[in-house]
Short mmCIF file of C-alpha atoms in Angstrom, two decimals:
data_model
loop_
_atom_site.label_atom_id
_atom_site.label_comp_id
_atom_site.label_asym_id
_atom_site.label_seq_id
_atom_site.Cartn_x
_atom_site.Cartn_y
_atom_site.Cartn_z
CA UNK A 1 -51.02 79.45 17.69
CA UNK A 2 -52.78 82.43 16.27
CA UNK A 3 -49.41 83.00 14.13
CA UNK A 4 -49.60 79.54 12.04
CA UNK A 5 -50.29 80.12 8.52
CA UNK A 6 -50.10 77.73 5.30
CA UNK A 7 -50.08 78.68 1.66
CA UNK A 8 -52.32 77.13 -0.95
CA UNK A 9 -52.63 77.72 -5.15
CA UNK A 10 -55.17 78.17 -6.77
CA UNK A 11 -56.37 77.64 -10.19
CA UNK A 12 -58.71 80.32 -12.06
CA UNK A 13 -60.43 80.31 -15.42
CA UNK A 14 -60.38 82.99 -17.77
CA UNK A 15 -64.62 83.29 -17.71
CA UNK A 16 -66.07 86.65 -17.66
CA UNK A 17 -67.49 86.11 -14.20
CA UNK A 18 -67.09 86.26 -10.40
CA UNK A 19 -65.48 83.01 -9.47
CA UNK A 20 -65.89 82.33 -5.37
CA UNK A 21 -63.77 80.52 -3.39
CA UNK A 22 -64.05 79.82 0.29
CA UNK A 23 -60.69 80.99 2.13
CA UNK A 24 -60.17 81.29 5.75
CA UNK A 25 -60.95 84.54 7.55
CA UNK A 26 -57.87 86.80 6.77
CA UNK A 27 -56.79 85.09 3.92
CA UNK A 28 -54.10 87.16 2.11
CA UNK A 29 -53.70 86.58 -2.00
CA UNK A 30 -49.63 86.60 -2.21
CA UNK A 31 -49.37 86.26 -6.26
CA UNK A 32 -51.14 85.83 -9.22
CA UNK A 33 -49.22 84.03 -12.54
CA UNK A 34 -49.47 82.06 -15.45
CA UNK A 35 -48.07 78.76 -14.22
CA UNK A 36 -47.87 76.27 -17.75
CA UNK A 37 -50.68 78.41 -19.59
CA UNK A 38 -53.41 78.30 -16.14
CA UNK A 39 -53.90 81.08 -14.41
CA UNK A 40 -53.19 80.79 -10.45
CA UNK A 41 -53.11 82.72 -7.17
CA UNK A 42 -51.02 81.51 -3.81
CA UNK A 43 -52.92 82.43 -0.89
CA UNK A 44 -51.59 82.36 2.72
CA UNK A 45 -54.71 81.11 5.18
CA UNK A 46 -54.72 82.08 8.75
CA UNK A 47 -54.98 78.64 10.45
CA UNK A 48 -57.70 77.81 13.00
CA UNK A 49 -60.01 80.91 11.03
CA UNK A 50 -63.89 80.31 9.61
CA UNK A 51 -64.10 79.88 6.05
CA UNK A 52 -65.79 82.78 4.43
CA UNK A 53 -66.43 83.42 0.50
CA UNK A 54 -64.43 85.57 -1.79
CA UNK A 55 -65.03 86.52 -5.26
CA UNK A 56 -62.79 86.63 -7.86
CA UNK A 57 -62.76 88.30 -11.78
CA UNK A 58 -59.96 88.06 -14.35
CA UNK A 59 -59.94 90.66 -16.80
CA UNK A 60 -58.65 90.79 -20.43
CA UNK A 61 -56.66 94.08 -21.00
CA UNK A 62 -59.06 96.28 -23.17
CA UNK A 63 -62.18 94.98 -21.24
CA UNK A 64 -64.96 97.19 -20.00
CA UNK A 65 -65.23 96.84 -16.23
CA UNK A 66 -67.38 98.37 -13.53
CA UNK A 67 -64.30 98.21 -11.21
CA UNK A 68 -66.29 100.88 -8.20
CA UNK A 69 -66.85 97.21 -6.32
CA UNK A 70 -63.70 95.72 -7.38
CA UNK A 71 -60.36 95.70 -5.58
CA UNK A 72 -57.06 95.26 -7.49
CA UNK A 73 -54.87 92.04 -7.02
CA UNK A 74 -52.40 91.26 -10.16
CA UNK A 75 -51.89 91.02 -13.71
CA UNK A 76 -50.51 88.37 -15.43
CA UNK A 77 -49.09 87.53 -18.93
CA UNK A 78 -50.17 84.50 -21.10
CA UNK A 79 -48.13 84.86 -23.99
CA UNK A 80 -49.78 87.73 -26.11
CA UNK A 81 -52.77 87.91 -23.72
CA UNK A 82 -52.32 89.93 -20.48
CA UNK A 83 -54.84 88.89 -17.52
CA UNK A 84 -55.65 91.64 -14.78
CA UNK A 85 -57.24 89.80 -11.33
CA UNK A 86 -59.39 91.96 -9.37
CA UNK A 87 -60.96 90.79 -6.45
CA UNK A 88 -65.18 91.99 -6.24
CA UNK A 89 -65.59 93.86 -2.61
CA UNK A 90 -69.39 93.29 -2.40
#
C-alpha cells in the first residue's frame, strides 16, 4: 500500500562536494552519525515511488559555506572533528 516504507543507511565521505544519491520520491533522512569512524544517514523510502536525485554536503565546523541553497539535516561528531550535513535544495 501507499503506507509501506523501508529504511536504508547510507555511507558519506567527508569531500568538499555535493555527493548525489538517488532516493525514492519522498524519501525522508531520519539520522545522520558517525557509525565506527564513517559518516552515515538512515533514510526511510516511500515504497512503490520514482527514484529522483538528491544532493548531499558535509561540512567541517569552521567552514565557509554558501548555505542560501542548502537545507539543514545533522551534525555529527568524529572524535575531535564535528561534521554538519546539509542537504543542497537546487
Amino acid at each position: 500500500g501507499e503506507g509501506v516504507k523501508v529504511i536504508y543507511k547510507y555511507q558519506l565521505q567527508t569531500l568538499d562536494a555535493k555527493q548525489p544519491f538517488f532516493f525514492n520520491e519522498g524519501s525522508k533522512v531520519l539520522s545522520f552519525q558517525m557509525q565506527l569512524g564513517i559518516p552515515v544517514i538512515w533514510v526511510e523510502h516511500p515504497c512503490n515511488k520514482p527514484p529522483v536525485q538528491r544532493d548531499f554536503v558535509i561540512v567541517p565546523t569552521g567552514c565557509i559555506v554558501d548555505i542560501d541553497n542548502y537545507t539543514y539535516i545533522g551534525t555529527a561528531q568524529d572524535g575531535g572533528l564535528v561534521w554538519h550535513l546539509y542537504e543542497a535544495t537546487q
